[in-house]
PDB file of C-alpha atoms in Angstrom:
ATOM      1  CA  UNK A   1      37.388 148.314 148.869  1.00  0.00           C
ATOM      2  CA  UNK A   2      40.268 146.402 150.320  1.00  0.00           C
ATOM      3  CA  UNK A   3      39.779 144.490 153.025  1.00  0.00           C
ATOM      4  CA  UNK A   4      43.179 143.919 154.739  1.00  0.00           C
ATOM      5  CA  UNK A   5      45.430 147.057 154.150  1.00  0.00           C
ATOM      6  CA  UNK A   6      49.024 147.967 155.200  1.00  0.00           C
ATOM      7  CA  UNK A   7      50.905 150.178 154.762  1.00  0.00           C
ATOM      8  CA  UNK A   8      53.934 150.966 153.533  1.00  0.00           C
ATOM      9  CA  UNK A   9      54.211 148.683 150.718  1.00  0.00           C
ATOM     10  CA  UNK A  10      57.834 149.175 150.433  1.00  0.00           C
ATOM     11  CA  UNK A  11      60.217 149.977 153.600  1.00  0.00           C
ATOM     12  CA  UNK A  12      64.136 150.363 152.994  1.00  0.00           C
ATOM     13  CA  UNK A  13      65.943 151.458 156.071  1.00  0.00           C
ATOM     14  CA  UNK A  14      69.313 150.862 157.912  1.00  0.00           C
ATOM     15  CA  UNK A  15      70.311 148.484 160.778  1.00  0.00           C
ATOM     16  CA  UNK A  16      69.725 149.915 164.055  1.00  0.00           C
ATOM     17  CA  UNK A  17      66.809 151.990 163.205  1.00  0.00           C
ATOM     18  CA  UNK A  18      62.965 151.876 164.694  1.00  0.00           C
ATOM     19  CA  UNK A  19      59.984 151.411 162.086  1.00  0.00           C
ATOM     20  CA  UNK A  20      56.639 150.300 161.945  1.00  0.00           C
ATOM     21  CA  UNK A  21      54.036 148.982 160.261  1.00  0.00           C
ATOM     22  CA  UNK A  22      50.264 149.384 159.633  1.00  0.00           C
ATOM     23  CA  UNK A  23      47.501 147.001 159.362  1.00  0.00           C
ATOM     24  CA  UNK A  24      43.895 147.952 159.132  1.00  0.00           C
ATOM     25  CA  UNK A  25      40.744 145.313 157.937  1.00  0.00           C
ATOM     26  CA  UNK A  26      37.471 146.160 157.521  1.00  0.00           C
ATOM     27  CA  UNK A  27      35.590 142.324 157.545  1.00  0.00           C
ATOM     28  CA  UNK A  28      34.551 142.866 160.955  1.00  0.00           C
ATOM     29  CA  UNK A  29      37.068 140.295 161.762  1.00  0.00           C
ATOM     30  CA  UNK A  30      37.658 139.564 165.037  1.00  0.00           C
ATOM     31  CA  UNK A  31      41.296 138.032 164.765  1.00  0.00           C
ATOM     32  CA  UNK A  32      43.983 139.725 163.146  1.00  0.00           C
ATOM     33  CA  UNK A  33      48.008 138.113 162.399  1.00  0.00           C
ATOM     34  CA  UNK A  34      50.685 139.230 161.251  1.00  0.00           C
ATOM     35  CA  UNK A  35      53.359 136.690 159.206  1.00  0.00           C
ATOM     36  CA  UNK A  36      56.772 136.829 158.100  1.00  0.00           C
ATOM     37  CA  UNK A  37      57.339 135.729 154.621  1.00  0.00           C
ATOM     38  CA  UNK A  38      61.003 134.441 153.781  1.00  0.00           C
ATOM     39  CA  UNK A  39      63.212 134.410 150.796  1.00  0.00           C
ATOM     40  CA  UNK A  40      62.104 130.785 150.506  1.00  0.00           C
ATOM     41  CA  UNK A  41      58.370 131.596 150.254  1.00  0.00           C
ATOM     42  CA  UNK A  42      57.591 130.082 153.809  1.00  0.00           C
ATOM     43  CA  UNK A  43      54.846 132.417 155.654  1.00  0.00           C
ATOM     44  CA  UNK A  44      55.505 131.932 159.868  1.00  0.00           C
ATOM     45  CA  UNK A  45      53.362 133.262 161.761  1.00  0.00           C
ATOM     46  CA  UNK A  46      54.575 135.811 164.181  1.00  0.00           C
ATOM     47  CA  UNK A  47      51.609 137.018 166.085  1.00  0.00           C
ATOM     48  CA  UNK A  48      47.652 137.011 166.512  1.00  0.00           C
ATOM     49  CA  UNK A  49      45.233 138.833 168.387  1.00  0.00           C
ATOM     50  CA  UNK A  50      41.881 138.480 169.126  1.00  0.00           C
ATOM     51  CA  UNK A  51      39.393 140.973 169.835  1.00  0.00           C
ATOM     52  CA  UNK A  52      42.450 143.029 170.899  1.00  0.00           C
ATOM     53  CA  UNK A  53      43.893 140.748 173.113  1.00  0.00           C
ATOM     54  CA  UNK A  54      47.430 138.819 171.973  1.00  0.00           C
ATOM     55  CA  UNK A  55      46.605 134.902 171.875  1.00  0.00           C
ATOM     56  CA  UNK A  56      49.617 133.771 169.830  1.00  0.00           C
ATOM     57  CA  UNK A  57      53.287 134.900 170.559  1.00  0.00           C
ATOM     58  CA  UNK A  58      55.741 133.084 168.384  1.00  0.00           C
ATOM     59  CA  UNK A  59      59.621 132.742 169.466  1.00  0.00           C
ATOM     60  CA  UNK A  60      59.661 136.167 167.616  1.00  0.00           C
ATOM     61  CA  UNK A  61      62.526 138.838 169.105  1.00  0.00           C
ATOM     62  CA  UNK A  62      61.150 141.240 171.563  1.00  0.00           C
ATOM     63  CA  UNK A  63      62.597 144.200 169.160  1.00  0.00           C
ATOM     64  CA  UNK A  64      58.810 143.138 167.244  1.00  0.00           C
ATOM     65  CA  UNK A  65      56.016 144.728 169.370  1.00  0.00           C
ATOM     66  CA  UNK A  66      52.757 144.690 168.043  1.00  0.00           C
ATOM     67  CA  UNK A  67      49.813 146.895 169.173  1.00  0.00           C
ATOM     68  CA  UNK A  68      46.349 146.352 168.551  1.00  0.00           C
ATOM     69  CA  UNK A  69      44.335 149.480 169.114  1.00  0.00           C
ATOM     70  CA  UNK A  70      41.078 147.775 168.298  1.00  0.00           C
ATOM     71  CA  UNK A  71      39.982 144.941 166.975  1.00  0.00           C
ATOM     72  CA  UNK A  72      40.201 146.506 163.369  1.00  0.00           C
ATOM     73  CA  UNK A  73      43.664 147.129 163.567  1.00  0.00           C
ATOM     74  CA  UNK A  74      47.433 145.904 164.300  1.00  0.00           C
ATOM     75  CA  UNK A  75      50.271 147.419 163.852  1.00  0.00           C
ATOM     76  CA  UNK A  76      53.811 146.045 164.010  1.00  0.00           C
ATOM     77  CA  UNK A  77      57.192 148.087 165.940  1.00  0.00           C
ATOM     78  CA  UNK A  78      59.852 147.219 164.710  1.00  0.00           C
ATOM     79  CA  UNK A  79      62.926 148.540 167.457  1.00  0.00           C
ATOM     80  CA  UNK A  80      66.821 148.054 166.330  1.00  0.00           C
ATOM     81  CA  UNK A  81      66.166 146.774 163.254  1.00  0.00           C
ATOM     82  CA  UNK A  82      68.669 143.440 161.674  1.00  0.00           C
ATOM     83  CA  UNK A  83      69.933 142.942 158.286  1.00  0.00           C
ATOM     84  CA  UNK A  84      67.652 139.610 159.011  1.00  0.00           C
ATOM     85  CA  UNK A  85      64.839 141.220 159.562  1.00  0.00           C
ATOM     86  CA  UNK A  86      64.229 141.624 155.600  1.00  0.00           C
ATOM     87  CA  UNK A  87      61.506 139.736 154.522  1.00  0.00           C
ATOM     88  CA  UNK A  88      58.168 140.391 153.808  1.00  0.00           C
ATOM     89  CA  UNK A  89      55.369 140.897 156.417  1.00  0.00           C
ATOM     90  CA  UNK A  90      52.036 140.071 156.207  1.00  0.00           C
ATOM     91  CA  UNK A  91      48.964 141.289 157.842  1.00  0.00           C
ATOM     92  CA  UNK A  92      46.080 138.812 158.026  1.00  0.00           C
ATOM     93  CA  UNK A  93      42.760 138.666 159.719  1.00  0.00           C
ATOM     94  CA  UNK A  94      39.734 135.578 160.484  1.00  0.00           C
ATOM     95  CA  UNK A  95      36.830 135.980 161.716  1.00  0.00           C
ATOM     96  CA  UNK A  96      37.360 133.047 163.814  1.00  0.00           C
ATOM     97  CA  UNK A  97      34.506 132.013 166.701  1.00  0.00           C
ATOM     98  CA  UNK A  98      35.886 129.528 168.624  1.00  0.00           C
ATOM     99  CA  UNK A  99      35.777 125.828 167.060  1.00  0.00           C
ATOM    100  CA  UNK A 100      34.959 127.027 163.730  1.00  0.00           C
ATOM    101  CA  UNK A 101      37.827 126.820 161.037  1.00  0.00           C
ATOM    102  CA  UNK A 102      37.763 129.968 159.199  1.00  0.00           C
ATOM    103  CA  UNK A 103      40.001 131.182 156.316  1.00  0.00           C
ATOM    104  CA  UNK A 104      42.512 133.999 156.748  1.00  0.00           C
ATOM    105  CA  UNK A 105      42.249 137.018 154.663  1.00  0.00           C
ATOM    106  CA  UNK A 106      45.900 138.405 154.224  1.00  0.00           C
ATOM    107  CA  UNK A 107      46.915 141.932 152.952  1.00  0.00           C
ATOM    108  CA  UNK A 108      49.606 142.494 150.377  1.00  0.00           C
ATOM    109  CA  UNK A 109      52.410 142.234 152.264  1.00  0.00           C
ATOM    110  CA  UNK A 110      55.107 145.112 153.508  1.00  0.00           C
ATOM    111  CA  UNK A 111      58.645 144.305 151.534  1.00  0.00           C
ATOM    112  CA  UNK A 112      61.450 145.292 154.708  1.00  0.00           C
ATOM    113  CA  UNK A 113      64.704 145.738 152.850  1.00  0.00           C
ATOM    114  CA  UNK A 114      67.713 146.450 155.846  1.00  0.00           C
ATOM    115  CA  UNK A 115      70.614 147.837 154.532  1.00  0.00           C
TER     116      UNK A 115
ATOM    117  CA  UNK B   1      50.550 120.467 163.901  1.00  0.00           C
ATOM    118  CA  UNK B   2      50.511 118.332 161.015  1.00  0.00           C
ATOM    119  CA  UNK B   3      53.632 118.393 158.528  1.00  0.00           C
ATOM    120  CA  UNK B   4      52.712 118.911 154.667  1.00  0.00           C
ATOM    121  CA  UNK B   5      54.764 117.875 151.767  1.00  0.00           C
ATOM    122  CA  UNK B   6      53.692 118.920 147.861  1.00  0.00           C
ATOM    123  CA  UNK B   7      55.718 119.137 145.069  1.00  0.00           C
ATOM    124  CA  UNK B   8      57.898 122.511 144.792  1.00  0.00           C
ATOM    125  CA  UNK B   9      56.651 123.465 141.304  1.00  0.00           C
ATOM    126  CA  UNK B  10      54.461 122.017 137.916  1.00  0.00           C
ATOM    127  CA  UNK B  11      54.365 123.466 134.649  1.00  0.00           C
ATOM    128  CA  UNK B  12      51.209 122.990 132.574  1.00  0.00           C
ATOM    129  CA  UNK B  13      49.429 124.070 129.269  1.00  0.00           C
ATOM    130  CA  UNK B  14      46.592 126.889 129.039  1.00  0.00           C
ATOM    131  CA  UNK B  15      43.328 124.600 129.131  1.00  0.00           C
ATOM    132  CA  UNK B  16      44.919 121.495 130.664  1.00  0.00           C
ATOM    133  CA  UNK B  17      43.785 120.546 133.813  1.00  0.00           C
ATOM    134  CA  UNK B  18      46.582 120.985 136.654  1.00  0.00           C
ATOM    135  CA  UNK B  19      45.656 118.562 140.104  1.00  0.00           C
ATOM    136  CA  UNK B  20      48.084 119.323 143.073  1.00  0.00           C
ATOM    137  CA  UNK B  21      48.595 116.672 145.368  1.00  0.00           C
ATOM    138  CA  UNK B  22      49.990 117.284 149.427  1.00  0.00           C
ATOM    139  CA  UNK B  23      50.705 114.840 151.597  1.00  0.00           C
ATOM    140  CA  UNK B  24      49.838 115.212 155.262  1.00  0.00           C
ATOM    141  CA  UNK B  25      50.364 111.619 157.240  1.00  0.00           C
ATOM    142  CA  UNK B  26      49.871 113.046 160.512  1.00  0.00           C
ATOM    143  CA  UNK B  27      46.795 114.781 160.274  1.00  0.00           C
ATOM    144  CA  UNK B  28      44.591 114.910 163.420  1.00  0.00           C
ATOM    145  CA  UNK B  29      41.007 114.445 163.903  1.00  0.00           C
ATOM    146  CA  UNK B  30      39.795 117.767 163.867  1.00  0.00           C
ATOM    147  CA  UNK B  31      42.277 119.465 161.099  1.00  0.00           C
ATOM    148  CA  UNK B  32      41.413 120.830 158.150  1.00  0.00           C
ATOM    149  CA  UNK B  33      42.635 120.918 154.698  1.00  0.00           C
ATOM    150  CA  UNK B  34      42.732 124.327 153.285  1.00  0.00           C
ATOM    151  CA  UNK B  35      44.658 125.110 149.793  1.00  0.00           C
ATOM    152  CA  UNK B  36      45.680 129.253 149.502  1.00  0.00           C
ATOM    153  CA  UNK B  37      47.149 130.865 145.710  1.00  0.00           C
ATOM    154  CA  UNK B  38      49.632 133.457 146.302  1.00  0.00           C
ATOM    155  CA  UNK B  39      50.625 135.426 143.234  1.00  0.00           C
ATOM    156  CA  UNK B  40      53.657 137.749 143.301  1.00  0.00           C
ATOM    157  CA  UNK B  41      53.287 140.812 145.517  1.00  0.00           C
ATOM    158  CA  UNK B  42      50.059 140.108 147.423  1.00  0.00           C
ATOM    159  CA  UNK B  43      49.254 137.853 149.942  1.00  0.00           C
ATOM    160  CA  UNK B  44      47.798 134.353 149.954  1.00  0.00           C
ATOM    161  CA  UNK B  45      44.091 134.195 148.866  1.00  0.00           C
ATOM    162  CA  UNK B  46      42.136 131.404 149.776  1.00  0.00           C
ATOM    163  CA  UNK B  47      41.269 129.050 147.373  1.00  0.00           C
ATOM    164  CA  UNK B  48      39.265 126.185 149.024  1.00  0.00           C
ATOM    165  CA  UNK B  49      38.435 123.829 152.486  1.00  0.00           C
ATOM    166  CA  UNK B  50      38.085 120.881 153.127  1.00  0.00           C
ATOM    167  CA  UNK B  51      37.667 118.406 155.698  1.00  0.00           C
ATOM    168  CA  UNK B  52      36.596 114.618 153.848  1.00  0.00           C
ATOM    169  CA  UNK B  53      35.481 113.804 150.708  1.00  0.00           C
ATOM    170  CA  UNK B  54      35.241 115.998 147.944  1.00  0.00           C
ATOM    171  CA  UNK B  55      34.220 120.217 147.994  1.00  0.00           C
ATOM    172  CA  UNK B  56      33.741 121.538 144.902  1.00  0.00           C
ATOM    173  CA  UNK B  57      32.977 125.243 144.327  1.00  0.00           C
ATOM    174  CA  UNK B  58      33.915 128.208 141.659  1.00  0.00           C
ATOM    175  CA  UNK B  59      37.215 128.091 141.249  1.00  0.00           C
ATOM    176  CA  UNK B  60      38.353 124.137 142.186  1.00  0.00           C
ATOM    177  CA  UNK B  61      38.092 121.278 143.700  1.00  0.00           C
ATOM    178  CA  UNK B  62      39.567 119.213 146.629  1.00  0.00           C
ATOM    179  CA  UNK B  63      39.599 115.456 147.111  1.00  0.00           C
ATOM    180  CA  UNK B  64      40.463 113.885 150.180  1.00  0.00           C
ATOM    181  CA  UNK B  65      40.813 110.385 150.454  1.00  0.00           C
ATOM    182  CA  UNK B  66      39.299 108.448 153.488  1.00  0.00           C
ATOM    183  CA  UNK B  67      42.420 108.396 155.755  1.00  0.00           C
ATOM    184  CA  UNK B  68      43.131 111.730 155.241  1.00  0.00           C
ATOM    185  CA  UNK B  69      46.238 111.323 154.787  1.00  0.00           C
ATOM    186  CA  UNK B  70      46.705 113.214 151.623  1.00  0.00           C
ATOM    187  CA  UNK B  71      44.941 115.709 149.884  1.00  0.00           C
ATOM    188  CA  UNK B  72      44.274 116.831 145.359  1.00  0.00           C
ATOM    189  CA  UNK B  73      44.032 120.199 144.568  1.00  0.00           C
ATOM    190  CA  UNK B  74      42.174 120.202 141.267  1.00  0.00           C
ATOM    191  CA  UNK B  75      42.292 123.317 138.956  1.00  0.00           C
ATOM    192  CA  UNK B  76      40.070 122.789 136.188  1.00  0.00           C
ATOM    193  CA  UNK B  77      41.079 124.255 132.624  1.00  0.00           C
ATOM    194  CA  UNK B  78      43.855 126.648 133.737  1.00  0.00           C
ATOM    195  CA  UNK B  79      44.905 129.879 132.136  1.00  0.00           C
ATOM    196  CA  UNK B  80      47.611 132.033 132.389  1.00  0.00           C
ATOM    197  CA  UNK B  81      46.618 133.675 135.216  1.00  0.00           C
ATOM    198  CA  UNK B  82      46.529 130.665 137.564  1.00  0.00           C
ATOM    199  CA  UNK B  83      50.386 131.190 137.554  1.00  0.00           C
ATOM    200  CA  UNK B  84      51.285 131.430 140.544  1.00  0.00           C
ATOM    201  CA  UNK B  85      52.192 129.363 144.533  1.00  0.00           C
ATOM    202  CA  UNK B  86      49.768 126.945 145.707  1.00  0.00           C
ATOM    203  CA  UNK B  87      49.947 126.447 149.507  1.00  0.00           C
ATOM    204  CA  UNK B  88      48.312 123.589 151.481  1.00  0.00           C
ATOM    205  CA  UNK B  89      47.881 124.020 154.873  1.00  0.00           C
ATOM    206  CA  UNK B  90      46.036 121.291 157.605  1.00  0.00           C
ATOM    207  CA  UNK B  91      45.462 122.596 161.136  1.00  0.00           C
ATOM    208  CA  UNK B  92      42.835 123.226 163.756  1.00  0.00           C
ATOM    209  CA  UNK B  93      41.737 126.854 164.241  1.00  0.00           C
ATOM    210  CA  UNK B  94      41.395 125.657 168.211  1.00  0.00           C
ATOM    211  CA  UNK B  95      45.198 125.775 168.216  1.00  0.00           C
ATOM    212  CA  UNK B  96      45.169 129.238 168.039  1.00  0.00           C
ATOM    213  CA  UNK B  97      45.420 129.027 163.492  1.00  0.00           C
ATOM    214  CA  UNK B  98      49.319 128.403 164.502  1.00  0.00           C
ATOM    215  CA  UNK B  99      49.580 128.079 161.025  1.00  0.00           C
ATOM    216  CA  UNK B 100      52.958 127.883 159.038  1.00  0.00           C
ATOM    217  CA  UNK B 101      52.450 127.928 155.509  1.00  0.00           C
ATOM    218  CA  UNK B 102      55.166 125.658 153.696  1.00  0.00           C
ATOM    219  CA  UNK B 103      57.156 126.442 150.707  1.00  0.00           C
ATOM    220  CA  UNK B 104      54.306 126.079 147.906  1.00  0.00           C
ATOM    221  CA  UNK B 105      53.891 124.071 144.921  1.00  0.00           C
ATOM    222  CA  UNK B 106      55.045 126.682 141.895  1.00  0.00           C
ATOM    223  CA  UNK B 107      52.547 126.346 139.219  1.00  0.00           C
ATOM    224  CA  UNK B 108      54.017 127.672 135.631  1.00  0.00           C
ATOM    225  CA  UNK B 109      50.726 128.236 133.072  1.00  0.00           C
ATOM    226  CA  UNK B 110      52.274 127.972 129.574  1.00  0.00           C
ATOM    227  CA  UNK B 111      50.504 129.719 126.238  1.00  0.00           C
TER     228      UNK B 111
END
């Protein structure tokens, strides 16, 4: 049973084209992110929801829209896509009461190539 | 958020024991320490948390000195398959878990 899954594992496109991503957990989590991994291995966090509701926005490009249909999922839009916008994209999720440091649980990542 | 700073890679020997260290001067009073492995094409796992002291469980062990100011990773008897990036991250989940992962210490297991 995997607990954070996305999908596709692999996404090659071209610049200027619309794409998205999938993230589904089933921890009962009630926080889910999504992060950016670089070619330099940093992860950045891009965006987190909680219980459905969007509690982080980083300085992320409003072509990246995420949706979060419930609290199980979020998905990631991708509009106009960039050559820069290769990287790879993680889904994560915490359960994540309030004042209680919890660890993130992250899927295995969606590889963007942008030709 | 606090700033962390670890080495970018160590090799070691099957059976040796590997200890990470990562700095963090400006941790704050209600951070904690939490160490992630990442090995190639998944995402980070999490490995351990801390918050003082020592925490020990299955797979390693953290020591944190009184200030708090840095941080040991401690993987005991490594094998090949412990290959792989060792993140250290220090934050407070009542920031919102704005947390940004740093580059990773690379950790090369050799036969």
């Amino acid at each position: 049973d995997t607990a954070v899954s996305q999908t596709p594992k692999y996404l090659v496109t071209q610049m200027g084209n619309d794409k998205s991503i999938k993230c589904e957990q089933n921890l009962g989590h009630d926080t889910m992110y999504w992060y950016k991994q670089d070619s330099k291995k940093f992860l950045k966090i891009m965006f987190s929801y909680n219980n459905k509701e969007l509690i982080i926005n980083e300085t992320v490009p409003n072509r990246f829209s995420p949706k979060s249909p419930d609290k199980a999922h979020l998905n990631l839009h991708i509009n106009s896509l960039e050559l820069g916008d290769s990287a790879v994209y993680f889904c994560a999720s915490s359960h994540n009461p309030p004042g209680q440091n919890s660890p993130l649980h992250f899927g295995n990542g969606t590889r963007l190539t942008v030709t | 958020l606090a700033k962390t700073t670890q080495p970018i890679s160590m090799d070691s020997y099957e059976g040796q024991e590997v200890n990470i260290t990562c700095s963090h001067n400006n941790i704050a009073t209600n951070d904690y320490i939490t160490w992630y492995q990442q090995f190639p094409s998944q995402g980070p796992r999490f490995i351990i948390q801390g918050y003082k002291t020592k925490v020990t469980n299955e797979v390693a062990s953290l020591f944190i000195p009184a200030d708090r100011k840095s941080s040991t990773l401690s993987l005991p008897r490594v094998s090949l398959s412990d290959t792989a990036v060792y993140y250290c991250l220090v934050g407070d989940e009542r920031a919102g878990n704005k947390l940004t992962f740093g580059g990773g210490t690379r950790v090369l297991v050799k036969p």
